[in-house]
PDB file of C-alpha atoms in Angstrom:
ATOM      1  CA  GLN K   9     133.808  69.703 108.618  1.00 58.00           C
ATOM      2  CA  LYS K  10     131.389  68.277 106.108  1.00 62.00           C
ATOM      3  CA  GLU K  11     128.498  66.518 107.767  1.00 91.00           C
ATOM      4  CA  VAL K  12     125.864  64.179 106.508  1.00 95.00           C
ATOM      5  CA  GLU K  13     123.137  63.324 108.978  1.00 95.00           C
ATOM      6  CA  GLN K  14     120.748  60.413 108.953  1.00 95.00           C
ATOM      7  CA  ASN K  15     118.385  59.063 111.571  1.00 91.00           C
ATOM      8  CA  SER K  16     119.867  55.715 112.583  1.00 88.00           C
ATOM      9  CA  GLY K  17     116.434  54.128 113.059  1.00 90.00           C
ATOM     10  CA  PRO K  18     115.380  51.468 112.889  1.00 95.00           C
ATOM     11  CA  LEU K  19     112.546  52.573 110.678  1.00 97.00           C
ATOM     12  CA  SER K  20     109.889  49.890 110.732  1.00 97.00           C
ATOM     13  CA  VAL K  21     107.194  49.783 108.049  1.00 97.00           C
ATOM     14  CA  PRO K  22     104.639  47.155 107.053  1.00 98.00           C
ATOM     15  CA  GLU K  23     104.949  45.308 103.795  1.00 98.00           C
ATOM     16  CA  GLY K  24     103.406  47.285 100.964  1.00 98.00           C
ATOM     17  CA  ALA K  25     103.843  50.664 102.635  1.00 98.00           C
ATOM     18  CA  ILE K  26     106.029  53.570 101.535  1.00 98.00           C
ATOM     19  CA  ALA K  27     109.320  53.843 103.379  1.00 98.00           C
ATOM     20  CA  SER K  28     110.740  57.356 103.608  1.00 97.00           C
ATOM     21  CA  LEU K  29     114.420  57.796 104.427  1.00 98.00           C
ATOM     22  CA  ASN K  30     115.896  61.214 104.988  1.00 97.00           C
ATOM     23  CA  CYS K  31     119.341  62.766 104.886  1.00 97.00           C
ATOM     24  CA  THR K  32     120.568  66.285 105.549  1.00 97.00           C
ATOM     25  CA  TYR K  33     123.947  67.741 104.664  1.00 96.00           C
ATOM     26  CA  SER K  34     125.879  70.762 105.808  1.00 95.00           C
ATOM     27  CA  ASP K  35     127.939  71.850 102.791  1.00 92.00           C
ATOM     28  CA  ARG K  36     125.930  74.017 100.412  1.00 91.00           C
ATOM     29  CA  GLY K  37     128.503  73.384  97.686  1.00 90.00           C
ATOM     30  CA  SER K  38     127.563  69.716  97.456  1.00 91.00           C
ATOM     31  CA  GLN K  39     126.882  68.660  93.891  1.00 91.00           C
ATOM     32  CA  SER K  40     125.966  65.004  93.818  1.00 92.00           C
ATOM     33  CA  PHE K  41     123.999  62.776  96.134  1.00 95.00           C
ATOM     34  CA  PHE K  42     123.858  59.023  96.444  1.00 95.00           C
ATOM     35  CA  TRP K  43     121.862  56.325  98.161  1.00 97.00           C
ATOM     36  CA  TYR K  44     123.346  52.916  98.884  1.00 97.00           C
ATOM     37  CA  ARG K  45     121.769  49.796 100.275  1.00 98.00           C
ATOM     38  CA  GLN K  46     123.793  47.557 102.560  1.00 97.00           C
ATOM     39  CA  TYR K  47     122.496  44.196 103.681  1.00 97.00           C
ATOM     40  CA  SER K  48     123.846  42.883 106.958  1.00 94.00           C
ATOM     41  CA  GLY K  49     127.332  41.473 106.478  1.00 91.00           C
ATOM     42  CA  LYS K  50     127.506  42.608 102.850  1.00 95.00           C
ATOM     43  CA  SER K  51     129.101  45.454 100.956  1.00 97.00           C
ATOM     44  CA  PRO K  52     127.176  48.586  99.964  1.00 96.00           C
ATOM     45  CA  GLU K  53     125.579  48.786  96.555  1.00 96.00           C
ATOM     46  CA  LEU K  54     124.568  51.974  94.797  1.00 95.00           C
ATOM     47  CA  ILE K  55     120.834  52.177  94.191  1.00 96.00           C
ATOM     48  CA  MET K  56     120.218  55.823  93.283  1.00 94.00           C
ATOM     49  CA  PHE K  57     122.053  59.043  92.557  1.00 93.00           C
ATOM     50  CA  ILE K  58     120.715  62.529  91.956  1.00 94.00           C
ATOM     51  CA  TYR K  59     122.273  65.909  91.249  1.00 91.00           C
ATOM     52  CA  SER K  60     119.365  68.153  90.228  1.00 92.00           C
ATOM     53  CA  ASN K  61     116.636  69.524  92.438  1.00 95.00           C
ATOM     54  CA  GLY K  62     113.432  67.556  92.264  1.00 96.00           C
ATOM     55  CA  ASP K  63     112.555  63.904  91.995  1.00 96.00           C
ATOM     56  CA  LYS K  64     114.245  61.040  90.232  1.00 96.00           C
ATOM     57  CA  GLU K  65     112.425  57.749  89.922  1.00 97.00           C
ATOM     58  CA  ASP K  66     113.796  54.284  89.260  1.00 96.00           C
ATOM     59  CA  GLY K  67     111.319  51.470  89.671  1.00 97.00           C
ATOM     60  CA  ARG K  68     110.057  51.455  93.256  1.00 98.00           C
ATOM     61  CA  PHE K  69     112.700  53.965  94.328  1.00 98.00           C
ATOM     62  CA  THR K  70     112.401  57.754  94.188  1.00 98.00           C
ATOM     63  CA  ALA K  71     115.174  60.107  95.225  1.00 97.00           C
ATOM     64  CA  GLN K  72     114.192  63.655  96.118  1.00 98.00           C
ATOM     65  CA  LEU K  73     116.646  66.531  96.340  1.00 97.00           C
ATOM     66  CA  ASN K  74     116.094  69.980  97.797  1.00 97.00           C
ATOM     67  CA  LYS K  75     119.323  71.957  97.702  1.00 95.00           C
ATOM     68  CA  ALA K  76     117.795  75.061  99.275  1.00 95.00           C
ATOM     69  CA  SER K  77     116.841  73.069 102.364  1.00 96.00           C
ATOM     70  CA  GLN K  78     119.909  70.822 102.095  1.00 96.00           C
ATOM     71  CA  TYR K  79     118.166  67.529 102.252  1.00 95.00           C
ATOM     72  CA  VAL K  80     117.867  64.468 100.114  1.00 97.00           C
ATOM     73  CA  SER K  81     115.412  61.673 100.652  1.00 98.00           C
ATOM     74  CA  LEU K  82     114.727  58.189  99.367  1.00 98.00           C
ATOM     75  CA  LEU K  83     111.221  56.823  99.016  1.00 98.00           C
ATOM     76  CA  ILE K  84     110.637  53.115  98.599  1.00 98.00           C
ATOM     77  CA  ARG K  85     107.155  52.293  97.363  1.00 98.00           C
ATOM     78  CA  ASP K  86     105.468  48.956  97.948  1.00 98.00           C
ATOM     79  CA  SER K  87     108.123  48.013 100.504  1.00 98.00           C
ATOM     80  CA  GLN K  88     109.068  44.358 100.628  1.00 98.00           C
ATOM     81  CA  PRO K  89     110.776  42.348 103.384  1.00 97.00           C
ATOM     82  CA  SER K  90     113.734  42.049 101.002  1.00 97.00           C
ATOM     83  CA  ASP K  91     114.163  45.832 101.286  1.00 98.00           C
ATOM     84  CA  SER K  92     115.168  45.384 104.934  1.00 98.00           C
ATOM     85  CA  ALA K  93     118.712  46.736 105.065  1.00 97.00           C
ATOM     86  CA  THR K  94     120.735  49.754 106.087  1.00 96.00           C
ATOM     87  CA  TYR K  95     120.496  52.676 103.675  1.00 97.00           C
ATOM     88  CA  LEU K  96     123.510  54.950 103.425  1.00 97.00           C
ATOM     89  CA  CYS K  97     123.350  58.494 102.123  1.00 97.00           C
ATOM     90  CA  ALA K  98     126.486  60.038 100.616  1.00 96.00           C
ATOM     91  CA  VAL K  99     127.241  63.526  99.369  1.00 95.00           C
ATOM     92  CA  SER K 100     130.014  64.811  97.134  1.00 92.00           C
ATOM     93  CA  LEU K 101     131.247  68.299  96.356  1.00 86.00           C
ATOM     94  CA  SER K 102     132.084  67.165  92.842  1.00 79.00           C
ATOM     95  CA  SER K 103     129.972  65.574  90.184  1.00 70.00           C
ATOM     96  CA  GLY K 104     130.805  63.013  87.600  1.00 65.00           C
ATOM     97  CA  GLY K 105     133.045  60.059  88.218  1.00 62.00           C
ATOM     98  CA  SER K 106     135.624  61.961  90.230  1.00 76.00           C
ATOM     99  CA  TYR K 107     133.498  62.075  93.274  1.00 84.00           C
ATOM    100  CA  ILE K 108     134.778  62.277  96.850  1.00 90.00           C
ATOM    101  CA  PRO K 109     131.979  61.058  99.080  1.00 90.00           C
ATOM    102  CA  THR K 110     131.064  61.853 102.635  1.00 94.00           C
ATOM    103  CA  PHE K 111     128.737  59.249 104.090  1.00 95.00           C
ATOM    104  CA  GLY K 112     126.070  59.421 106.729  1.00 96.00           C
ATOM    105  CA  ARG K 113     125.837  56.729 109.386  1.00 95.00           C
ATOM    106  CA  GLY K 114     122.949  55.007 107.657  1.00 96.00           C
ATOM    107  CA  THR K 115     119.325  54.288 108.487  1.00 96.00           C
ATOM    108  CA  SER K 116     118.234  50.760 109.297  1.00 96.00           C
ATOM    109  CA  LEU K 117     114.988  49.825 107.568  1.00 98.00           C
ATOM    110  CA  ILE K 118     112.858  46.889 108.662  1.00 98.00           C
ATOM    111  CA  VAL K 119     109.938  45.849 106.491  1.00 98.00           C
ATOM    112  CA  HIS K 120     107.696  43.446 108.370  1.00 96.00           C
ATOM    113  CA  PRO K 121     105.182  41.111 106.703  1.00 92.00           C
TER     114      PRO K 121
ATOM    115  CA  ASP S   7     134.601  36.202  88.751  1.00 61.00           C
ATOM    116  CA  ALA S   8     133.906  39.175  91.004  1.00 71.00           C
ATOM    117  CA  ASP S   9     134.534  42.639  89.591  1.00 93.00           C
ATOM    118  CA  VAL S  10     136.277  43.881  92.743  1.00 97.00           C
ATOM    119  CA  THR S  11     138.174  41.453  94.928  1.00 97.00           C
ATOM    120  CA  GLN S  12     139.821  41.977  98.287  1.00 98.00           C
ATOM    121  CA  THR S  13     142.389  39.843 100.045  1.00 98.00           C
ATOM    122  CA  PRO S  14     142.452  38.700 102.724  1.00 98.00           C
ATOM    123  CA  ARG S  15     138.767  38.521 103.642  1.00 97.00           C
ATOM    124  CA  ASN S  16     139.528  38.148 107.318  1.00 98.00           C
ATOM    125  CA  ARG S  17     142.679  38.903 109.251  1.00 97.00           C
ATOM    126  CA  ILE S  18     143.620  38.832 112.888  1.00 97.00           C
ATOM    127  CA  THR S  19     146.879  40.511 113.804  1.00 97.00           C
ATOM    128  CA  LYS S  20     148.682  41.907 116.807  1.00 97.00           C
ATOM    129  CA  THR S  21     149.423  45.455 117.821  1.00 98.00           C
ATOM    130  CA  GLY S  22     152.511  46.798 116.114  1.00 97.00           C
ATOM    131  CA  LYS S  23     152.439  44.451 113.134  1.00 97.00           C
ATOM    132  CA  ARG S  24     152.552  45.708 109.575  1.00 97.00           C
ATOM    133  CA  ILE S  25     149.684  44.541 107.451  1.00 97.00           C
ATOM    134  CA  MET S  26     148.654  45.006 103.843  1.00 98.00           C
ATOM    135  CA  LEU S  27     145.151  44.733 102.429  1.00 98.00           C
ATOM    136  CA  GLU S  28     144.911  44.233  98.702  1.00 98.00           C
ATOM    137  CA  CYS S  29     142.269  45.210  96.191  1.00 98.00           C
ATOM    138  CA  SER S  30     142.009  44.216  92.553  1.00 98.00           C
ATOM    139  CA  GLN S  31     139.399  45.146  89.970  1.00 97.00           C
ATOM    140  CA  THR S  32     138.471  44.026  86.495  1.00 96.00           C
ATOM    141  CA  LYS S  33     136.164  46.963  85.717  1.00 93.00           C
ATOM    142  CA  GLY S  34     138.868  49.019  84.016  1.00 93.00           C
ATOM    143  CA  HIS S  35     138.043  51.950  86.283  1.00 93.00           C
ATOM    144  CA  ASP S  36     140.601  54.653  86.990  1.00 92.00           C
ATOM    145  CA  ARG S  37     139.072  55.703  90.311  1.00 93.00           C
ATOM    146  CA  MET S  38     139.612  53.595  93.393  1.00 96.00           C
ATOM    147  CA  TYR S  39     138.820  54.155  97.064  1.00 97.00           C
ATOM    148  CA  TRP S  40     139.527  52.660 100.472  1.00 98.00           C
ATOM    149  CA  TYR S  41     136.962  52.986 103.260  1.00 98.00           C
ATOM    150  CA  ARG S  42     136.614  51.709 106.775  1.00 98.00           C
ATOM    151  CA  GLN S  43     133.330  50.929 108.475  1.00 97.00           C
ATOM    152  CA  ASP S  44     132.843  50.640 112.210  1.00 95.00           C
ATOM    153  CA  PRO S  45     129.669  49.207 113.779  1.00 87.00           C
ATOM    154  CA  GLY S  46     126.823  51.704 113.630  1.00 81.00           C
ATOM    155  CA  LEU S  47     128.817  54.109 111.518  1.00 83.00           C
ATOM    156  CA  GLY S  48     128.792  54.836 107.859  1.00 86.00           C
ATOM    157  CA  LEU S  49     131.793  54.601 105.622  1.00 94.00           C
ATOM    158  CA  GLN S  50     134.816  56.776 106.283  1.00 96.00           C
ATOM    159  CA  LEU S  51     137.129  57.532 103.392  1.00 96.00           C
ATOM    160  CA  ILE S  52     140.778  56.642 104.049  1.00 97.00           C
ATOM    161  CA  TYR S  53     142.457  57.231 100.677  1.00 97.00           C
ATOM    162  CA  TYR S  54     141.400  57.619  97.082  1.00 96.00           C
ATOM    163  CA  SER S  55     143.107  57.528  93.717  1.00 96.00           C
ATOM    164  CA  PHE S  56     141.825  58.956  90.449  1.00 93.00           C
ATOM    165  CA  ASP S  57     144.560  57.357  88.373  1.00 92.00           C
ATOM    166  CA  VAL S  58     147.823  55.490  88.864  1.00 93.00           C
ATOM    167  CA  LYS S  59     149.817  58.661  89.547  1.00 93.00           C
ATOM    168  CA  ASP S  60     147.204  60.344  91.704  1.00 94.00           C
ATOM    169  CA  ILE S  61     146.876  59.481  95.410  1.00 96.00           C
ATOM    170  CA  ASN S  62     144.880  61.556  97.875  1.00 95.00           C
ATOM    171  CA  LYS S  63     144.224  61.434 101.593  1.00 96.00           C
ATOM    172  CA  GLY S  64     140.691  61.040 102.797  1.00 95.00           C
ATOM    173  CA  GLU S  65     139.063  61.913 106.118  1.00 92.00           C
ATOM    174  CA  ILE S  66     141.011  59.443 108.243  1.00 95.00           C
ATOM    175  CA  SER S  67     144.371  58.725 106.597  1.00 96.00           C
ATOM    176  CA  ASP S  68     146.528  58.865 109.747  1.00 96.00           C
ATOM    177  CA  GLY S  69     148.104  55.468 110.420  1.00 96.00           C
ATOM    178  CA  TYR S  70     147.463  54.250 106.875  1.00 98.00           C
ATOM    179  CA  SER S  71     149.303  54.364 103.572  1.00 97.00           C
ATOM    180  CA  VAL S  72     148.407  53.198 100.089  1.00 98.00           C
ATOM    181  CA  SER S  73     150.034  52.075  96.878  1.00 97.00           C
ATOM    182  CA  ARG S  74     148.504  52.107  93.412  1.00 97.00           C
ATOM    183  CA  GLN S  75     150.601  49.499  91.662  1.00 92.00           C
ATOM    184  CA  ALA S  76     148.548  49.506  88.474  1.00 95.00           C
ATOM    185  CA  GLN S  77     145.180  50.665  87.256  1.00 95.00           C
ATOM    186  CA  ALA S  78     143.695  47.446  88.577  1.00 96.00           C
ATOM    187  CA  LYS S  79     145.427  47.275  91.964  1.00 97.00           C
ATOM    188  CA  PHE S  80     145.192  49.497  95.022  1.00 98.00           C
ATOM    189  CA  SER S  81     146.686  48.340  98.325  1.00 98.00           C
ATOM    190  CA  LEU S  82     146.169  49.676 101.818  1.00 98.00           C
ATOM    191  CA  SER S  83     148.878  49.298 104.465  1.00 98.00           C
ATOM    192  CA  LEU S  84     148.853  49.680 108.194  1.00 97.00           C
ATOM    193  CA  GLU S  85     152.466  50.291 109.116  1.00 93.00           C
ATOM    194  CA  SER S  86     152.016  49.548 112.813  1.00 96.00           C
ATOM    195  CA  ALA S  87     148.556  48.260 113.554  1.00 97.00           C
ATOM    196  CA  ILE S  88     146.709  49.406 116.671  1.00 97.00           C
ATOM    197  CA  PRO S  89     143.490  48.034 118.217  1.00 97.00           C
ATOM    198  CA  ASN S  90     141.337  50.989 117.155  1.00 96.00           C
ATOM    199  CA  GLN S  91     142.046  50.057 113.541  1.00 97.00           C
ATOM    200  CA  THR S  92     139.870  47.018 114.083  1.00 97.00           C
ATOM    201  CA  ALA S  93     137.132  47.508 111.485  1.00 97.00           C
ATOM    202  CA  LEU S  94     135.632  46.352 108.217  1.00 98.00           C
ATOM    203  CA  TYR S  95     137.551  47.696 105.242  1.00 98.00           C
ATOM    204  CA  PHE S  96     136.054  48.164 101.807  1.00 98.00           C
ATOM    205  CA  CYS S  97     137.674  48.899  98.491  1.00 98.00           C
ATOM    206  CA  ALA S  98     135.566  50.508  95.776  1.00 97.00           C
ATOM    207  CA  THR S  99     135.909  51.610  92.176  1.00 95.00           C
ATOM    208  CA  ALA S 100     134.149  54.269  90.154  1.00 92.00           C
ATOM    209  CA  GLY S 101     133.817  54.709  86.424  1.00 88.00           C
ATOM    210  CA  GLN S 102     133.076  57.776  84.334  1.00 82.00           C
ATOM    211  CA  GLY S 103     129.417  57.821  85.169  1.00 80.00           C
ATOM    212  CA  MET S 104     128.057  58.353  88.659  1.00 77.00           C
ATOM    213  CA  ASN S 105     126.145  55.095  88.450  1.00 82.00           C
ATOM    214  CA  GLU S 106     129.336  53.108  87.910  1.00 87.00           C
ATOM    215  CA  GLN S 107     130.379  52.346  91.464  1.00 91.00           C
ATOM    216  CA  PHE S 108     131.333  48.925  92.740  1.00 94.00           C
ATOM    217  CA  PHE S 109     132.429  47.757  96.157  1.00 97.00           C
ATOM    218  CA  GLY S 110     134.558  44.804  97.055  1.00 97.00           C
ATOM    219  CA  PRO S 111     133.319  42.208  99.557  1.00 97.00           C
ATOM    220  CA  GLY S 112     135.262  43.729 102.433  1.00 97.00           C
ATOM    221  CA  THR S 113     138.110  42.693 104.708  1.00 98.00           C
ATOM    222  CA  ARG S 114     137.374  42.198 108.364  1.00 97.00           C
ATOM    223  CA  LEU S 115     140.480  43.201 110.311  1.00 98.00           C
ATOM    224  CA  THR S 116     140.977  42.561 114.013  1.00 97.00           C
ATOM    225  CA  VAL S 117     143.969  44.038 115.819  1.00 97.00           C
ATOM    226  CA  LEU S 118     144.623  42.486 119.214  1.00 97.00           C
TER     227      LEU S 118
END
Protein backbone atom coordinates (compact mmCIF):
# COMPACT_ATOMS: atom_id res chain seq x y z
CA GLN A 1 0.00 0.00 0.00
CA LYS A 2 1.57 3.23 -1.13
CA GLU A 3 1.21 5.96 1.45
CA VAL A 4 1.70 9.67 1.33
CA GLU A 5 1.48 11.44 4.66
CA GLN A 6 0.85 15.08 5.37
CA ASN A 7 0.02 16.93 8.55
CA SER A 8 -3.57 18.10 8.09
CA GLY A 9 -2.95 21.36 9.97
CA PRO A 10 -4.09 23.99 9.91
CA LEU A 11 -0.70 25.61 9.67
CA SER A 12 -1.06 29.24 10.62
CA VAL A 13 1.65 31.76 9.71
CA PRO A 14 1.77 35.55 9.73
CA GLU A 15 1.88 37.49 6.51
CA GLY A 16 5.43 37.80 5.24
CA ALA A 17 6.69 34.68 6.99
CA ILE A 18 7.96 31.45 5.44
CA ALA A 19 5.43 28.64 5.37
CA SER A 20 6.91 25.15 5.43
CA LEU A 21 4.76 22.22 4.32
CA ASN A 22 5.99 18.68 4.62
CA CYS A 23 5.16 15.34 3.04
CA THR A 24 6.55 11.86 3.57
CA TYR A 25 6.07 8.84 1.35
CA SER A 26 6.49 5.13 1.84
CA ASP A 27 7.51 3.77 -1.57
CA ARG A 28 11.23 4.13 -2.19
CA GLY A 29 10.65 3.59 -5.91
CA SER A 30 8.79 6.88 -6.24
CA GLN A 31 10.14 8.97 -9.08
CA SER A 32 8.21 12.20 -9.29
CA PHE A 33 6.70 14.49 -6.71
CA PHE A 34 4.08 17.19 -7.01
CA TRP A 35 2.55 19.99 -5.00
CA TYR A 36 -0.94 21.27 -5.72
CA ARG A 37 -2.83 24.18 -4.27
CA GLN A 38 -6.57 23.88 -3.75
CA TYR A 39 -8.66 26.85 -2.71
CA SER A 40 -11.86 26.08 -0.85
CA GLY A 41 -14.54 24.93 -3.26
CA LYS A 42 -12.15 24.92 -6.22
CA SER A 43 -10.21 22.32 -8.16
CA PRO A 44 -6.54 21.59 -7.49
CA GLU A 45 -3.89 23.35 -9.52
CA LEU A 46 -0.33 22.17 -9.95
CA ILE A 47 2.19 24.62 -8.53
CA MET A 48 5.44 22.65 -8.37
CA PHE A 49 6.95 19.33 -9.37
CA ILE A 50 10.35 17.87 -8.61
CA TYR A 51 12.11 14.61 -9.43
CA SER A 52 15.75 15.17 -8.44
CA ASN A 53 17.16 15.42 -4.95
CA GLY A 54 17.70 18.96 -3.80
CA ASP A 55 15.84 22.21 -4.19
CA LYS A 56 13.78 23.59 -7.02
CA GLU A 57 12.71 27.21 -6.91
CA ASP A 58 9.90 28.95 -8.75
CA GLY A 59 9.18 32.48 -7.62
CA ARG A 60 8.18 32.41 -3.95
CA PHE A 61 7.90 28.62 -3.97
CA THR A 62 10.71 26.15 -3.30
CA ALA A 63 10.26 22.39 -3.44
CA GLN A 64 12.80 20.28 -1.59
CA LEU A 65 13.28 16.57 -2.17
CA ASN A 66 15.24 14.10 -0.07
CA LYS A 67 14.82 10.60 -1.46
CA ALA A 68 17.04 8.99 1.16
CA SER A 69 14.76 10.25 3.92
CA GLN A 70 11.64 9.92 1.76
CA TYR A 71 10.30 13.37 2.22
CA VAL A 72 9.40 16.29 0.05
CA SER A 73 8.62 19.76 1.29
CA LEU A 74 7.25 23.01 -0.04
CA LEU A 75 8.45 26.37 1.22
CA ILE A 76 6.46 29.50 0.54
CA ARG A 77 8.44 32.68 1.13
CA ASP A 78 6.84 36.01 1.92
CA SER A 79 3.50 34.31 2.57
CA GLN A 80 0.43 36.27 1.58
CA PRO A 81 -3.20 35.90 2.70
CA SER A 82 -3.94 34.78 -0.87
CA ASP A 83 -1.74 31.72 -0.21
CA SER A 84 -4.33 30.47 2.28
CA ALA A 85 -5.46 27.16 0.82
CA THR A 86 -5.03 23.42 1.16
CA TYR A 87 -1.77 22.10 -0.26
CA LEU A 88 -1.79 18.57 -1.63
CA CYS A 89 1.32 16.47 -2.05
CA ALA A 90 1.32 13.70 -4.66
CA VAL A 91 3.86 11.03 -5.51
CA SER A 92 4.24 8.86 -8.59
CA LEU A 93 6.29 5.76 -9.28
CA SER A 94 6.71 6.91 -12.87
CA SER A 95 8.07 10.09 -14.30
CA GLY A 96 7.09 12.02 -17.34
CA GLY A 97 3.53 12.52 -18.46
CA SER A 98 2.43 8.97 -17.75
CA TYR A 99 2.25 9.51 -14.08
CA ILE A 100 -0.02 7.63 -11.68
CA PRO A 101 -0.33 9.77 -8.58
CA THR A 102 -0.96 8.90 -4.98
CA PHE A 103 -2.12 11.92 -3.00
CA GLY A 104 -1.76 12.87 0.61
CA ARG A 105 -4.71 14.28 2.52
CA GLY A 106 -3.45 17.83 2.24
CA THR A 107 -2.30 20.50 4.66
CA SER A 108 -4.47 23.53 5.31
CA LEU A 109 -2.46 26.75 5.35
CA ILE A 110 -3.78 29.97 6.86
CA VAL A 111 -1.83 33.16 6.34
CA HIS A 112 -3.09 35.87 8.66
CA PRO A 113 -2.48 39.60 8.14
CA ASP B 1 -13.80 28.40 -22.82
CA ALA B 2 -12.46 26.16 -20.06
CA ASP B 3 -9.79 23.64 -20.99
CA VAL B 4 -11.42 20.82 -19.01
CA THR B 5 -15.16 20.76 -18.54
CA GLN B 6 -17.32 18.47 -16.45
CA THR B 7 -21.04 17.87 -16.63
CA PRO B 8 -23.12 17.97 -14.59
CA ARG B 9 -21.61 20.28 -11.98
CA ASN B 10 -24.03 19.12 -9.32
CA ARG B 11 -26.20 16.04 -9.17
CA ILE B 12 -28.50 14.56 -6.59
CA THR B 13 -29.62 11.00 -7.19
CA LYS B 14 -31.10 8.07 -5.34
CA THR B 15 -29.59 4.80 -4.26
CA GLY B 16 -29.60 2.25 -7.05
CA LYS B 17 -29.74 4.72 -9.92
CA ARG B 18 -27.26 4.65 -12.77
CA ILE B 19 -25.44 7.89 -13.30
CA MET B 20 -22.84 9.14 -15.75
CA LEU B 21 -20.40 11.98 -15.20
CA GLU B 22 -18.84 13.43 -18.31
CA CYS B 23 -15.50 15.09 -18.92
CA SER B 24 -14.31 16.88 -22.03
CA GLN B 25 -10.99 18.57 -22.72
CA THR B 26 -9.59 20.85 -25.37
CA LYS B 27 -5.93 20.46 -24.36
CA GLY B 28 -5.24 17.65 -26.83
CA HIS B 29 -3.86 15.53 -24.00
CA ASP B 30 -3.80 11.75 -24.25
CA ARG B 31 -3.80 11.16 -20.49
CA MET B 32 -6.99 11.54 -18.52
CA TYR B 33 -7.90 10.73 -14.92
CA TRP B 34 -10.93 10.48 -12.66
CA TYR B 35 -10.59 11.22 -8.94
CA ARG B 36 -12.93 11.48 -6.01
CA GLN B 37 -12.42 13.75 -3.04
CA ASP B 38 -14.11 13.34 0.31
CA PRO B 39 -14.05 16.04 3.01
CA GLY B 40 -10.69 16.16 4.75
CA LEU B 41 -9.17 13.67 2.36
CA GLY B 42 -6.93 14.08 -0.59
CA LEU B 43 -7.71 12.85 -4.05
CA GLN B 44 -8.24 9.16 -4.66
CA LEU B 45 -7.66 7.84 -8.15
CA ILE B 46 -10.62 5.92 -9.60
CA TYR B 47 -9.56 5.25 -13.21
CA TYR B 48 -7.01 6.57 -15.64
CA SER B 49 -6.43 6.37 -19.36
CA PHE B 50 -3.20 7.01 -21.23
CA ASP B 51 -4.83 6.88 -24.64
CA VAL B 52 -8.16 5.96 -26.20
CA LYS B 53 -7.45 2.22 -26.11
CA ASP B 54 -5.86 2.18 -22.67
CA ILE B 55 -8.02 2.08 -19.52
CA ASN B 56 -6.66 1.28 -16.08
CA LYS B 57 -8.13 0.87 -12.62
CA GLY B 58 -6.99 3.15 -9.88
CA GLU B 59 -7.06 2.76 -6.10
CA ILE B 60 -10.83 2.71 -5.71
CA SER B 61 -12.42 1.45 -8.93
CA ASP B 62 -15.03 -0.86 -7.35
CA GLY B 63 -18.54 0.37 -8.15
CA TYR B 64 -17.33 2.55 -11.02
CA SER B 65 -16.72 2.10 -14.73
CA VAL B 66 -15.36 4.39 -17.41
CA SER B 67 -15.52 4.94 -21.14
CA ARG B 68 -12.99 6.79 -23.28
CA GLN B 69 -15.11 7.72 -26.26
CA ALA B 70 -12.45 9.86 -27.91
CA GLN B 71 -9.20 11.54 -27.03
CA ALA B 72 -11.18 14.47 -25.70
CA LYS B 73 -13.87 12.61 -23.75
CA PHE B 74 -13.67 10.41 -20.67
CA SER B 75 -16.86 9.43 -18.84
CA LEU B 76 -17.32 7.93 -15.40
CA SER B 77 -20.35 5.77 -14.61
CA LEU B 78 -21.84 4.58 -11.39
CA GLU B 79 -23.88 1.55 -12.34
CA SER B 80 -25.89 1.44 -9.12
CA ALA B 81 -25.17 4.44 -6.95
CA ILE B 82 -24.84 4.04 -3.19
CA PRO B 83 -24.70 6.73 -0.47
CA ASN B 84 -20.98 6.30 0.22
CA GLN B 85 -20.30 7.41 -3.35
CA THR B 86 -21.40 10.86 -2.29
CA ALA B 87 -18.30 12.96 -3.01
CA LEU B 88 -16.70 15.58 -5.20
CA TYR B 89 -15.45 14.12 -8.46
CA PHE B 90 -12.67 15.63 -10.52
CA CYS B 91 -11.51 14.88 -14.02
CA ALA B 92 -7.95 15.79 -14.97
CA THR B 93 -5.69 15.68 -18.00
CA ALA B 94 -1.94 15.44 -18.36
CA GLY B 95 0.31 16.28 -21.26
CA GLN B 96 3.80 15.10 -22.14
CA GLY B 97 5.49 17.25 -19.56
CA MET B 98 4.96 16.88 -15.83
CA ASN B 99 3.92 20.51 -15.59
CA GLU B 100 1.03 19.98 -18.00
CA GLN B 101 -1.75 18.95 -15.66
CA PHE B 102 -5.22 20.45 -15.64
CA PHE B 103 -8.24 19.71 -13.51
CA GLY B 104 -11.87 20.20 -14.34
CA PRO B 105 -14.12 22.23 -12.03
CA GLY B 106 -15.54 19.15 -10.34
CA THR B 107 -18.91 17.46 -10.04
CA ARG B 108 -20.57 17.37 -6.66
CA LEU B 109 -22.55 14.14 -6.43
CA THR B 110 -25.02 13.34 -3.66
CA VAL B 111 -26.54 9.88 -3.41
CA LEU B 112 -29.57 9.70 -1.14
